[in-house]
Tab-separated table of C-alpha atoms and ligand atoms in Angstrom:
chain	number	residue	atom	x	y	z
A	34	MET	CA	0.000	0.000	0.000
A	35	VAL	CA	1.391	3.359	-1.042
A	36	SER	CA	1.166	5.996	1.623
A	37	VAL	CA	2.022	9.598	0.978
A	38	HIS	CA	1.059	12.103	3.646
A	39	PHE	CA	-0.805	14.436	1.318
A	40	SER	CA	-2.388	16.291	4.211
A	41	GLN	CA	1.061	17.601	5.119
A	42	ALA	CA	1.475	19.292	1.729
A	43	GLN	CA	2.648	22.876	2.097
A	44	PHE	CA	2.854	25.830	-0.243
A	45	LEU	CA	6.506	26.329	-1.109
A	46	SER	CA	6.817	28.892	-3.884
A	47	ALA	CA	5.360	30.466	-7.002
A	48	ALA	CA	7.752	30.682	-9.937
A	49	HIS	CA	7.628	32.906	-13.013
A	50	THR	CA	10.949	31.734	-14.422
A	51	PRO	CA	12.955	28.477	-14.260
A	52	ASN	CA	15.571	30.019	-11.970
A	53	GLN	CA	12.815	30.364	-9.356
A	54	TRP	CA	12.032	26.625	-9.375
A	55	PRO	CA	13.007	24.854	-6.164
A	56	ALA	CA	15.963	22.485	-6.505
A	57	ALA	CA	14.796	19.209	-8.072
A	58	SER	CA	15.193	17.095	-4.967
A	59	GLY	CA	12.407	14.533	-5.051
A	60	PRO	CA	9.714	12.962	-7.208
A	61	GLU	CA	7.244	15.440	-8.600
A	62	VAL	CA	3.772	15.230	-10.172
A	63	ALA	CA	2.284	18.244	-11.927
A	64	PHE	CA	-1.338	19.155	-12.606
A	65	ALA	CA	-1.967	20.735	-16.006
A	66	GLY	CA	-5.284	21.571	-17.578
A	67	ARG	CA	-7.582	24.013	-19.208
A	68	SER	CA	-8.484	27.019	-17.075
A	69	ASN	CA	-11.451	26.522	-14.778
A	70	VAL	CA	-11.687	22.713	-15.114
A	71	GLY	CA	-11.253	22.281	-11.365
A	72	LYS	CA	-7.488	21.748	-11.203
A	73	SER	CA	-6.902	23.666	-7.975
A	74	SER	CA	-10.038	22.171	-6.415
A	75	ALA	CA	-8.685	18.713	-7.262
A	76	ILE	CA	-5.344	19.475	-5.582
A	77	ASN	CA	-7.179	20.722	-2.495
A	78	VAL	CA	-9.480	17.741	-2.144
A	79	ILE	CA	-6.739	15.195	-2.894
A	80	THR	CA	-4.478	16.725	-0.253
A	81	GLY	CA	-7.427	17.283	2.077
A	82	ARG	CA	-6.198	20.878	2.471
A	83	GLN	CA	-8.942	23.324	1.542
A	84	GLY	CA	-7.391	26.571	0.376
A	85	LEU	CA	-3.956	25.075	-0.359
A	86	ALA	CA	-4.301	25.823	-4.084
A	87	LYS	CA	-6.273	28.969	-4.813
A	88	THR	CA	-9.523	28.295	-6.649
A	89	SER	CA	-11.263	30.924	-8.711
A	90	LYS	CA	-14.450	31.606	-10.603
A	91	THR	CA	-12.452	33.827	-12.955
A	92	PRO	CA	-10.478	31.657	-15.365
A	93	GLY	CA	-7.024	32.392	-16.714
A	94	ARG	CA	-5.531	34.273	-13.788
A	95	THR	CA	-2.529	32.353	-12.555
A	96	GLN	CA	0.522	32.602	-14.781
A	97	GLN	CA	2.952	31.032	-12.371
A	98	ILE	CA	4.082	27.530	-11.545
A	99	ILE	CA	3.101	26.807	-7.965
A	100	PHE	CA	5.146	24.286	-5.971
A	101	PHE	CA	3.783	22.437	-2.950
A	102	ARG	CA	6.196	20.436	-0.851
A	103	LEU	CA	5.200	16.999	0.385
A	104	PRO	CA	6.795	15.352	3.408
A	105	ASP	CA	9.503	12.847	2.381
A	106	ASN	CA	10.793	15.148	-0.321
A	107	GLY	CA	8.212	15.092	-3.125
A	108	PHE	CA	6.470	17.989	-4.825
A	109	LEU	CA	3.012	18.607	-6.213
A	110	VAL	CA	2.912	21.293	-8.880
A	111	ASP	CA	0.036	23.462	-10.094
A	112	LEU	CA	0.800	24.577	-13.660
A	113	PRO	CA	-0.923	27.646	-15.106
A	114	GLY	CA	-4.185	26.796	-16.876
A	115	TYR	CA	-4.437	26.879	-20.653
A	116	GLY	CA	-7.070	27.590	-23.258
A	117	TYR	CA	-8.608	30.700	-21.797
A	118	ALA	CA	-9.717	32.625	-24.869
A	119	ARG	CA	-9.417	36.145	-23.529
A	120	VAL	CA	-5.724	36.180	-22.624
A	121	PRO	CA	-3.540	38.539	-24.653
A	122	GLU	CA	-1.066	37.003	-27.100
A	123	HIS	CA	2.024	37.833	-25.000
A	124	VAL	CA	0.479	36.055	-21.987
A	125	ARG	CA	-0.238	32.978	-24.098
A	126	ARG	CA	3.351	32.941	-25.370
A	127	HIS	CA	4.646	33.297	-21.810
A	128	TRP	CA	2.459	30.348	-20.803
A	129	GLU	CA	3.784	28.195	-23.652
A	130	SER	CA	7.395	28.860	-22.788
A	131	LEU	CA	6.781	28.237	-19.073
A	132	ILE	CA	5.142	24.877	-19.731
A	133	THR	CA	7.565	23.781	-22.425
A	134	ASP	CA	10.558	24.632	-20.235
A	135	TYR	CA	9.050	22.845	-17.293
A	136	LEU	CA	7.960	19.659	-19.099
A	137	SER	CA	11.181	19.259	-21.015
A	138	HIS	CA	13.693	20.226	-18.318
A	139	ARG	CA	12.313	19.140	-14.970
A	140	GLN	CA	14.310	15.968	-14.390
A	141	THR	CA	12.335	14.805	-11.374
A	142	LEU	CA	8.913	15.086	-13.050
A	143	ARG	CA	7.307	11.633	-12.847
A	144	ALA	CA	3.860	12.176	-14.352
A	145	LEU	CA	1.183	14.662	-15.264
A	146	PHE	CA	-2.348	14.749	-13.891
A	147	ILE	CA	-4.622	16.358	-16.477
A	148	PRO	CA	-8.046	17.359	-15.133
A	149	MET	CA	-10.672	17.823	-17.872
A	150	ASP	CA	-14.225	19.035	-17.343
A	151	ILE	CA	-16.459	15.997	-17.975
A	152	ARG	CA	-18.702	18.223	-20.086
A	153	ARG	CA	-15.839	19.079	-22.427
A	154	PRO	CA	-13.043	16.509	-22.372
A	155	LEU	CA	-10.156	16.214	-24.852
A	156	THR	CA	-10.098	19.746	-26.216
A	157	ARG	CA	-7.554	20.643	-28.881
A	158	LEU	CA	-5.127	21.919	-26.248
A	159	ASP	CA	-5.665	18.804	-24.094
A	160	ARG	CA	-4.715	16.701	-27.106
A	161	MET	CA	-1.619	18.814	-27.716
A	162	MET	CA	-0.657	18.293	-24.099
A	163	LEU	CA	-1.173	14.519	-24.441
A	164	ASP	CA	0.967	14.477	-27.599
A	165	CYS	CA	3.687	16.381	-25.828
A	166	CYS	CA	3.661	13.881	-22.933
A	167	ARG	CA	3.772	10.940	-25.335
A	168	GLN	CA	6.784	12.429	-27.096
A	169	ILE	CA	8.733	12.832	-23.885
A	170	GLY	CA	7.492	9.523	-22.450
A	171	LEU	CA	5.680	11.061	-19.497
A	172	PRO	CA	2.778	9.056	-17.972
A	173	VAL	CA	-0.564	10.860	-17.772
A	174	HIS	CA	-3.557	10.395	-15.494
A	175	ILE	CA	-6.751	12.130	-16.616
A	176	LEU	CA	-9.360	13.248	-14.091
A	177	LEU	CA	-12.799	13.754	-15.630
A	178	THR	CA	-13.763	16.513	-13.215
A	179	LYS	CA	-17.112	17.915	-12.083
A	180	ALA	CA	-18.635	14.442	-12.607
A	181	ASP	CA	-21.406	15.619	-10.224
A	182	LYS	CA	-22.733	17.730	-13.114
A	183	TYR	CA	-23.930	14.534	-14.825
A	184	LYS	CA	-26.053	11.615	-13.710
A	185	GLN	CA	-24.015	8.481	-13.122
A	186	GLY	CA	-24.964	6.777	-16.415
A	187	ARG	CA	-24.054	9.791	-18.504
A	188	ALA	CA	-20.776	10.259	-16.629
A	189	LEU	CA	-19.891	6.611	-17.257
A	190	ASN	CA	-20.620	7.012	-20.955
A	191	VAL	CA	-18.168	9.912	-21.185
A	192	TYR	CA	-15.622	7.909	-19.203
A	193	ARG	CA	-15.945	4.937	-21.582
A	194	SER	CA	-15.700	7.043	-24.713
A	195	VAL	CA	-12.580	8.853	-23.436
A	196	CYS	CA	-11.026	5.470	-22.555
A	197	ARG	CA	-11.867	4.183	-26.038
A	198	GLU	CA	-10.297	7.190	-27.716
A	199	LEU	CA	-7.118	6.774	-25.730
A	200	GLU	CA	-6.838	2.992	-25.779
A	201	THR	CA	-3.857	3.029	-28.137
A	202	GLN	CA	-2.079	5.581	-25.961
A	203	SER	CA	0.184	3.761	-23.524
A	204	CYS	CA	0.814	5.139	-20.041
A	205	THR	CA	-2.443	7.082	-20.020
A	206	THR	CA	-5.157	6.343	-17.474
A	207	VAL	CA	-8.552	7.936	-16.867
A	208	GLN	CA	-10.985	8.222	-13.962
A	209	LEU	CA	-14.159	10.034	-12.933
A	210	PHE	CA	-13.664	12.739	-10.318
A	211	SER	CA	-15.640	15.305	-8.362
A	212	ALA	CA	-14.206	17.709	-5.832
A	213	ARG	CA	-17.772	18.443	-4.763
A	214	THR	CA	-18.920	14.884	-3.979
A	215	ARG	CA	-15.390	13.475	-3.500
A	216	LEU	CA	-16.055	10.847	-6.150
A	217	GLY	CA	-12.745	9.232	-7.106
A	218	VAL	CA	-10.610	11.004	-4.504
A	219	ASP	CA	-9.216	7.772	-3.031
A	220	ASP	CA	-8.409	6.402	-6.485
A	221	ALA	CA	-6.655	9.640	-7.420
A	222	ARG	CA	-4.571	9.478	-4.222
A	223	GLU	CA	-3.575	5.929	-4.983
A	224	VAL	CA	-2.448	6.772	-8.524
A	225	LEU	CA	-0.602	9.857	-7.300
A	226	GLY	CA	1.078	7.869	-4.548
A	227	GLY	CA	2.177	5.285	-7.102
A	228	PHE	CA	3.838	7.977	-9.245
A	229	LEU	CA	5.531	9.630	-6.287
A	230	ASN	CA	6.633	6.484	-4.581
A	231	PRO	CA	6.864	3.752	-7.209
A	232	VAL	CA	8.783	1.195	-5.132
A	233	SER	CA	6.203	1.077	-2.321
A	234	GLY	CA	4.087	-2.020	-2.274
A	235	THR	CA	6.687	-4.148	-4.096
A	236	GLY	CA	8.213	-5.444	-0.890
A	237	ASN	CA	11.285	-3.166	-1.122
B	119	GDP	N1	-19.812	21.261	-9.630
B	119	GDP	C1	-18.493	21.258	-9.434
B	119	GDP	N2	-17.791	22.423	-9.507
B	119	GDP	C2	-16.446	22.376	-9.322
B	119	GDP	C3	-15.779	21.140	-9.047
B	119	GDP	N3	-14.458	21.411	-8.955
B	119	GDP	C4	-14.313	22.746	-9.136
B	119	GDP	N4	-15.505	23.347	-9.360
B	119	GDP	C5	-15.741	24.788	-9.593
B	119	GDP	O1	-15.137	25.186	-10.808
B	119	GDP	C6	-14.554	26.495	-10.696
B	119	GDP	C7	-13.081	26.471	-11.054
B	119	GDP	O2	-12.395	25.675	-10.112
B	119	GDP	P1	-10.795	25.777	-9.914
B	119	GDP	O3	-10.393	24.626	-9.051
B	119	GDP	O4	-10.402	27.143	-9.495
B	119	GDP	O5	-10.312	25.515	-11.434
B	119	GDP	P2	-8.857	25.671	-12.102
B	119	GDP	O6	-8.876	26.978	-12.843
B	119	GDP	O7	-8.791	24.520	-13.056
B	119	GDP	O8	-7.829	25.601	-11.030
B	119	GDP	C8	-14.812	26.948	-9.247
B	119	GDP	O9	-15.969	27.770	-9.260
B	119	GDP	C9	-15.061	25.638	-8.517
B	119	GDP	O10	-15.899	25.788	-7.388
B	119	GDP	C10	-16.564	19.933	-8.957
B	119	GDP	O11	-16.082	18.828	-8.715
B	119	GDP	N5	-17.920	20.064	-9.148
B	120	MG	MG1	-6.323	26.923	-10.506
């Protein structure tokens, strides 16, 4: 059984540029997704720390990489959201360079969690993100967020069709999730723990 003490996660820093990243000193999992899909809410409910990651009704605000330190040396990372239509061009370019730098240079990055709103999964930018991860060999776990917005049957249909679309994509997993009802929180913790602490549970 993997056990990471998520509830002891602490805000460490907010970085605009790579030289502000904390030293890469332990396994790291980053959350990346379209603005307003419930990324920060997911981090809060998974860690059990309401208010750890700032949530907002106004999409497209954060343009920094936020680092949270976990006990035993790991990091959780909140990447700036993408796909918000009303950002100026220079902000979008800044976002692209931040993310590209981070994904391609962060040696300790183990996996990406990509939350997607269940009502609008696999947008063009989500697919670009998935392609990027495939190219660099980074595992991805997709949270279909706000599952409470749909009845169970409809949510399961979306889940199945996303799984079908991605079945040829190795190292990509999918689950239903709701920060509101806590659906899927334990599963998400287990997957996250496995990425952060891959030797646990193997008898080592
Ligand atoms: N119904 C519902 N709303 C959610 C859920 N998760 C987040 N939200 C709402 O969606 C909005 C954006 O959430 P936030 O976590 O800030 O999204 P982020 O921009 O992806 O970090 C907020 O108004 C949240 O209250 C969920 O599971 N269910
Ligand atoms: Mg956020």
